[in-house]
Every structure is written in C-alpha cells, then in structure tokens.
Short mmCIF file of C-alpha atoms in Angstrom, two decimals:
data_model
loop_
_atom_site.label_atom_id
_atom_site.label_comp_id
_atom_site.label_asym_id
_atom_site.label_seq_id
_atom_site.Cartn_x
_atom_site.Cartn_y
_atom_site.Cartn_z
CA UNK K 189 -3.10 15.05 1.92
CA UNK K 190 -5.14 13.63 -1.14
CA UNK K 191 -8.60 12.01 0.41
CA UNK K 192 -8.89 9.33 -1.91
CA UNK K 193 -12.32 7.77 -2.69
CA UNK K 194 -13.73 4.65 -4.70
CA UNK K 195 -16.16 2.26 -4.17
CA UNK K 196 -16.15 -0.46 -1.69
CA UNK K 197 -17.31 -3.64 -3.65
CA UNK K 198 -17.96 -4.63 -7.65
CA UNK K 199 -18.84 -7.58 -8.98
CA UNK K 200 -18.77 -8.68 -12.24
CA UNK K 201 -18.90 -11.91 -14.61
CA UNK K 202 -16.03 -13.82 -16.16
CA UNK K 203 -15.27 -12.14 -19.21
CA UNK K 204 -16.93 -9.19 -18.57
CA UNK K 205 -15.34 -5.42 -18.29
CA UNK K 206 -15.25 -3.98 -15.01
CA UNK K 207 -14.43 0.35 -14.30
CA UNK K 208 -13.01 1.54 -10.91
CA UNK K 209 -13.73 4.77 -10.15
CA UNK K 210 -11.40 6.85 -7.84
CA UNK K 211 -11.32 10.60 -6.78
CA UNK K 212 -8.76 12.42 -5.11
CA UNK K 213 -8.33 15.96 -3.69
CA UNK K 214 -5.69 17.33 -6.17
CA UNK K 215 -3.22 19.42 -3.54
CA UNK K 216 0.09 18.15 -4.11
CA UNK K 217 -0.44 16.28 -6.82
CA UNK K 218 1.87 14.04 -8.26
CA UNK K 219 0.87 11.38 -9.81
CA UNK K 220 -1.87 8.08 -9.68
CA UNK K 221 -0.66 4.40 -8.89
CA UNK K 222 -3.40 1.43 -9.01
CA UNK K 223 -2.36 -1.16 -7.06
CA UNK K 224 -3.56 -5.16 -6.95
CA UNK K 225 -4.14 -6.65 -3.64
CA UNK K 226 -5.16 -10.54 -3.46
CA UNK K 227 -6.45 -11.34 0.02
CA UNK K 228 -3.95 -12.60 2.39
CA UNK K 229 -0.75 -10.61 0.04
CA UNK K 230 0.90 -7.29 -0.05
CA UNK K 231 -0.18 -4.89 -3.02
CA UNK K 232 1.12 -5.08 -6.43
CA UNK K 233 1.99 -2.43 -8.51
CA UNK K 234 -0.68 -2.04 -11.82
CA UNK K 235 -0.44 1.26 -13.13
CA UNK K 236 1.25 4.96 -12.74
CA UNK K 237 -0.54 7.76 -14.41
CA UNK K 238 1.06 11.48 -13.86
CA UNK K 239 -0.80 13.30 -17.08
CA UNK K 240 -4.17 13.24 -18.61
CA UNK K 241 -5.04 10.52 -20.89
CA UNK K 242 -5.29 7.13 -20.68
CA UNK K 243 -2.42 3.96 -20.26
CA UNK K 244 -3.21 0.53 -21.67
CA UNK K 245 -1.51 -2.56 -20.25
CA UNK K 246 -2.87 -5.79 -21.65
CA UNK K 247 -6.32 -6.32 -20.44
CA UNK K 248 -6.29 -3.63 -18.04
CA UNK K 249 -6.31 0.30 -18.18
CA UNK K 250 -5.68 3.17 -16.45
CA UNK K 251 -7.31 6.67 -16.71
CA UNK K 252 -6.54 10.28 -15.33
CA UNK K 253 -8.14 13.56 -15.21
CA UNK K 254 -6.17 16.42 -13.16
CA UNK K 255 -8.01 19.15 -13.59
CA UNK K 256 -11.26 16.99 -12.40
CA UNK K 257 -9.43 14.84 -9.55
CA UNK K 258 -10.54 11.65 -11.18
CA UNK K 259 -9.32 8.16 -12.12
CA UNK K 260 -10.20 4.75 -13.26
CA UNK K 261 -9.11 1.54 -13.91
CA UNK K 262 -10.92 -0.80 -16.43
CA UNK K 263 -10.23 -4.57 -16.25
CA UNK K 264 -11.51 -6.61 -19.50
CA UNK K 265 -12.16 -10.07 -20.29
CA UNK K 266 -12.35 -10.52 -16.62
CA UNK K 267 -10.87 -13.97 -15.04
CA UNK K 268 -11.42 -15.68 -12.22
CA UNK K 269 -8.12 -14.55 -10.78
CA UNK K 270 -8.81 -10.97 -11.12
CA UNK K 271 -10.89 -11.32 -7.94
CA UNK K 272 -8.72 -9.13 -5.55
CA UNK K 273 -8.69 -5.37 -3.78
CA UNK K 274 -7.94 -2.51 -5.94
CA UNK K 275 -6.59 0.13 -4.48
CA UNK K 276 -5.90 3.71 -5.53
CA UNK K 277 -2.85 5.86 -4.31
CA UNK K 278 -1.63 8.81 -4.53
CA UNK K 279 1.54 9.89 -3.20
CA UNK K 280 1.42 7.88 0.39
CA UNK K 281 -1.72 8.11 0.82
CA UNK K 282 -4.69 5.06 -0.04
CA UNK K 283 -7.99 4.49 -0.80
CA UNK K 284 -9.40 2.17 1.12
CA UNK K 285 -9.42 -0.12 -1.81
CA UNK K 286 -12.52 -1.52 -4.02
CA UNK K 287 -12.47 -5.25 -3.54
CA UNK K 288 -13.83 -6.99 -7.17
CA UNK K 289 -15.43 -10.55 -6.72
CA UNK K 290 -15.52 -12.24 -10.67
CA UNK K 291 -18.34 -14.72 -11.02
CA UNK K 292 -18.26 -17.83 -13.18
CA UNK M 246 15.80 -10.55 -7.99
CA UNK M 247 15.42 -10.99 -4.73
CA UNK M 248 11.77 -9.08 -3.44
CA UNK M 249 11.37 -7.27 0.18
CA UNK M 250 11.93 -9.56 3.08
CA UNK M 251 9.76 -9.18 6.22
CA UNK M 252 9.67 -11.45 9.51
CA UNK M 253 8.03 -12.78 11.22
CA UNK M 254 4.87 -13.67 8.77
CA UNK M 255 2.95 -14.11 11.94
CA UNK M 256 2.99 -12.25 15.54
CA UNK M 257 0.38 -12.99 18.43
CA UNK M 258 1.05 -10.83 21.72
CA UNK M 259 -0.93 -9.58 24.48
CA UNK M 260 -1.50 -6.28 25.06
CA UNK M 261 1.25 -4.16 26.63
CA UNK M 262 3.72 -6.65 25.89
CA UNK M 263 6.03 -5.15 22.94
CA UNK M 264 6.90 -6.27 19.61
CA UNK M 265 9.28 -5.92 16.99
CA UNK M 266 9.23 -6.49 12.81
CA UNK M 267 12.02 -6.76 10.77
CA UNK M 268 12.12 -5.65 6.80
CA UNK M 269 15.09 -6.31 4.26
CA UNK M 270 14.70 -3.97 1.28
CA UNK M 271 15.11 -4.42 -2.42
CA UNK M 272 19.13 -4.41 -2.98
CA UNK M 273 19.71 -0.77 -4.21
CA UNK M 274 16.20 0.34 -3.16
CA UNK M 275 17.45 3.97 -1.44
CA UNK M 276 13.74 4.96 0.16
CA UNK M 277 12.08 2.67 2.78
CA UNK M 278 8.24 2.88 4.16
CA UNK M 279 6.62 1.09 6.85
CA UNK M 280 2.60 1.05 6.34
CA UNK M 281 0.31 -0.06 8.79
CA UNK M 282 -2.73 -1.87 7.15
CA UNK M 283 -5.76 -2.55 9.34
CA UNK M 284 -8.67 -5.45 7.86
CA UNK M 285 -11.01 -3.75 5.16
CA UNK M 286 -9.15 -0.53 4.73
CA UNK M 287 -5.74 0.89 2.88
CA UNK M 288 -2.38 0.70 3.68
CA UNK M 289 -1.75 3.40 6.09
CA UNK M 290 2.03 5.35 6.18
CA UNK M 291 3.58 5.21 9.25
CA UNK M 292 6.89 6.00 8.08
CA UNK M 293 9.31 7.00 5.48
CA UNK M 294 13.38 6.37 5.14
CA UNK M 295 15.42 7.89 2.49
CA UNK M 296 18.80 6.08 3.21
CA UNK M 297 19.00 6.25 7.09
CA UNK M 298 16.79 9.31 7.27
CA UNK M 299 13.47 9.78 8.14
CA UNK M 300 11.49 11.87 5.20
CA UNK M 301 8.17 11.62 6.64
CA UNK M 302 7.02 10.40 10.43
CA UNK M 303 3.56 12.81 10.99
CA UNK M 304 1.51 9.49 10.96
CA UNK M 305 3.63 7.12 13.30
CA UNK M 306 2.45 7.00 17.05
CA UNK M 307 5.42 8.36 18.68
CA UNK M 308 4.58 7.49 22.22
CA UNK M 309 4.49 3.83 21.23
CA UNK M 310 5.78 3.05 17.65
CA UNK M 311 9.60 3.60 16.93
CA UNK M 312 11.01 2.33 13.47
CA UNK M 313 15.20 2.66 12.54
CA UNK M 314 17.19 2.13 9.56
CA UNK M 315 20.49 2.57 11.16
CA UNK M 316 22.78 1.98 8.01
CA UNK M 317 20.57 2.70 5.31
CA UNK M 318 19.76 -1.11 4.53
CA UNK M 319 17.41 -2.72 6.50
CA UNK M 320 14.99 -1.62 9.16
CA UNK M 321 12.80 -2.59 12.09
CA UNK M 322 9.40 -1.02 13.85
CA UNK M 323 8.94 -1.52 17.24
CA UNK M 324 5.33 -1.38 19.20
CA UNK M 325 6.34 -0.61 23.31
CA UNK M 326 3.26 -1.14 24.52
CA UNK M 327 1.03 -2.77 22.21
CA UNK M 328 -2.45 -2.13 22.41
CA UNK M 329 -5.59 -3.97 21.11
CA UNK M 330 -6.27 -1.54 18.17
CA UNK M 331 -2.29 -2.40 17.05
CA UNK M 332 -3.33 -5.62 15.48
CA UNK M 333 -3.03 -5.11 11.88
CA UNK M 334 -0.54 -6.44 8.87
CA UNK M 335 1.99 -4.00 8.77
CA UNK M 336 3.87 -4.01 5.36
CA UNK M 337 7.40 -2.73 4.27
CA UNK M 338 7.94 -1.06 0.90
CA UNK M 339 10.65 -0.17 -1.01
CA UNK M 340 11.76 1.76 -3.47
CA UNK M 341 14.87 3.28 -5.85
CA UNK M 342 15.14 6.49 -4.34
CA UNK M 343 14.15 10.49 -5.27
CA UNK M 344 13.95 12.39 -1.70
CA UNK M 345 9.94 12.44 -1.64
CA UNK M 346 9.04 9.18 -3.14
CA UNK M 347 7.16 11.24 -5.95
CA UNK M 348 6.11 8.53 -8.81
CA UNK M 349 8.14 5.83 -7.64
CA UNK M 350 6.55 2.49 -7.72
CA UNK M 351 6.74 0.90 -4.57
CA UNK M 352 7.59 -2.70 -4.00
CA UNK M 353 5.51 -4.40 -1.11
CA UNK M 354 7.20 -7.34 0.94
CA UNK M 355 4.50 -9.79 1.91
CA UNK M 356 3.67 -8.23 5.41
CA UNK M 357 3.56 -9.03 9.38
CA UNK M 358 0.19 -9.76 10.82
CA UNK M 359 -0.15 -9.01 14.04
CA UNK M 360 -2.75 -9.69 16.60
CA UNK M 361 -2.97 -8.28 20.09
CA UNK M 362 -4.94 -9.85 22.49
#
C-alpha cells in the first residue's frame, strides 16, 4: 500500500497562496492525483503527477518528488470557494484529506 | 456527458436490517470502484470492477458487504447485516479502463449516505 500523509487543517486569507504537503511510501508507485472535495460532494479530480517536476493548472499547482515520496499542491490567489478537503491519492489508496478554510 | 449516477442520495436503516446502493457508470467507463468514505477521513476502496470482473476485493468485508457488476455496466453493493460502524457515504467511481486503474483519473458520482441506527 502507499500510507499517505498530509495535514489535517490550513487556513489561509482570500488571495493568499496556500501549499499542501503530502508524503507517501513509494512501493508500487505509480503516480499522484490531488483531488477537490467540497463538503457534502464527491471528490473532483485536480491534478495527476507520474514524474518529477512540477504541473501548473491556472491558479493551482502540483508538485512531485519520487525519489523523496513527496508532494504538494499550491493554491494562489485564494477565493472564497476554494474552501474544501484536499485530498491526496495514490493508486487506491487516500489521505485522509487536508480540509482548507479561506478567510475574507 | 452524462456523470456517475448513484441512488438513493439518502439511506437511514437500523442495524441488522440490510441495504442496497445502486451506481450507473460513465458510458464507456470499462473499470468500476466502490469506496467507502467515513466523516473526517478518505475515501476508502472497497472494491474494484474491470468490466464484470473483480480486480481488487482485499478491503471489502466479505461476511457482510457483497458488490456485482453482472454485465459490465452498472453495479450495486449490498450491506446483509448492517452494523452501526456501516454508516458512511459510500461513493462509486469510474473510469476508462487499463486492468489496474494505474493513472486513470477517476470520476466520482455524488455518493450514498448512509446512517445505521
């Protein structure tokens, strides 16, 4: 399996950047999805990373290291709907998600 | 397009009654999981279809939990008995296909919640 670990809670201000942290045990590898979960919905897809490096989408980014078992996701110019779970996967297997609350 | 369909939205049972969900993949969508999701933590997988076969099954509680996808399209879960520490959305994915699932995004329908009382 790939324990998966990342922080519980974050806040942050509107406008503001906000980085995710995630660490994973690297046996069977195969790739890092970021997922979006609003309160009350099902997960969204955000992001896929499979090699080092970093993947921008629009105001939020997604970061891999293999050999050190580590991700993140950075979220800029926070908004007020940003406020949601984020959680990082492996292959079938889930953090237990970092939930971000945005302040005004 | 047409996203994953789930019913019911909403279950309340008591325990040791049973219970059965219902899930309507993504047209085309090849590989089906069934995730268990309990308040304040991750999805957990139960199970995993690839057409009408099961991939993966190491997490699903056998003794209660039984989950079919007879002709490769949709699929149910069933929870004979039910117990209190059952209640929980559980969520259907989808996705295209590829026998292990590896780097597929997966496509969430919006979930059963379940409580047992």
């Amino acid at each position: 399996g790939q324990n998966i670990d990342q922080p519980t809670e974050m806040t942050a201000t509107e406008g503001a950047i906000v980085q995710i942290n995630c660490t994973y045990q690297t046996s069977g590898f195969n790739g890092l999805f970021w997922y979006q979960q609003h309160a009350g919905e099902a997960p969204t897809f955000l992001s896929y990373n499979v090699l080092d490096g970093l993947e921008e989408k629009g105001r939020f980014s997604s970061f891999l290291s293999r050999s050190k078992g580590y991700s993140y996701l950075l979220l800029k110019e926070l908004q007020m709907k940003d406020s949601a779970s984020y959680l990082c996967a492996g292959r079938l297997d889930f953090g237990a998600g970092t939930t971000v609350t945005v302040r005004a | 397009e047409a996203g994953v369909a789930q019913s019911p939205r909403y279950k309340i049972i008591e325990k040791r009654q049973s219970v059965a969900f219902w899930c309507n993949p993504i047209s085309g969508h090849a590989t089906l999981y069934w995730y268990q999701q309990i308040l304040g933590q991750g999805p957990k997988l139960l199970i995993q279809f690839q057409n009408n076969g099961v991939v993966d099954d190491s997490q699903l509680p056998k003794d209660r939990f039984s989950a079919e996808r007879l002709k490769g399209v949709d699929s149910t879960l069933k929870i004979q008995p039910a117990k209190l520490e059952d209640s929980a959305v559980y969520l259907c994915a989808s996705s295209l296909g590829g026998a292990s699932g590896a780097g597929e995004t997966q496509y969430f329908g919006p979930g059963t919640r379940l409580l047992v009382l």
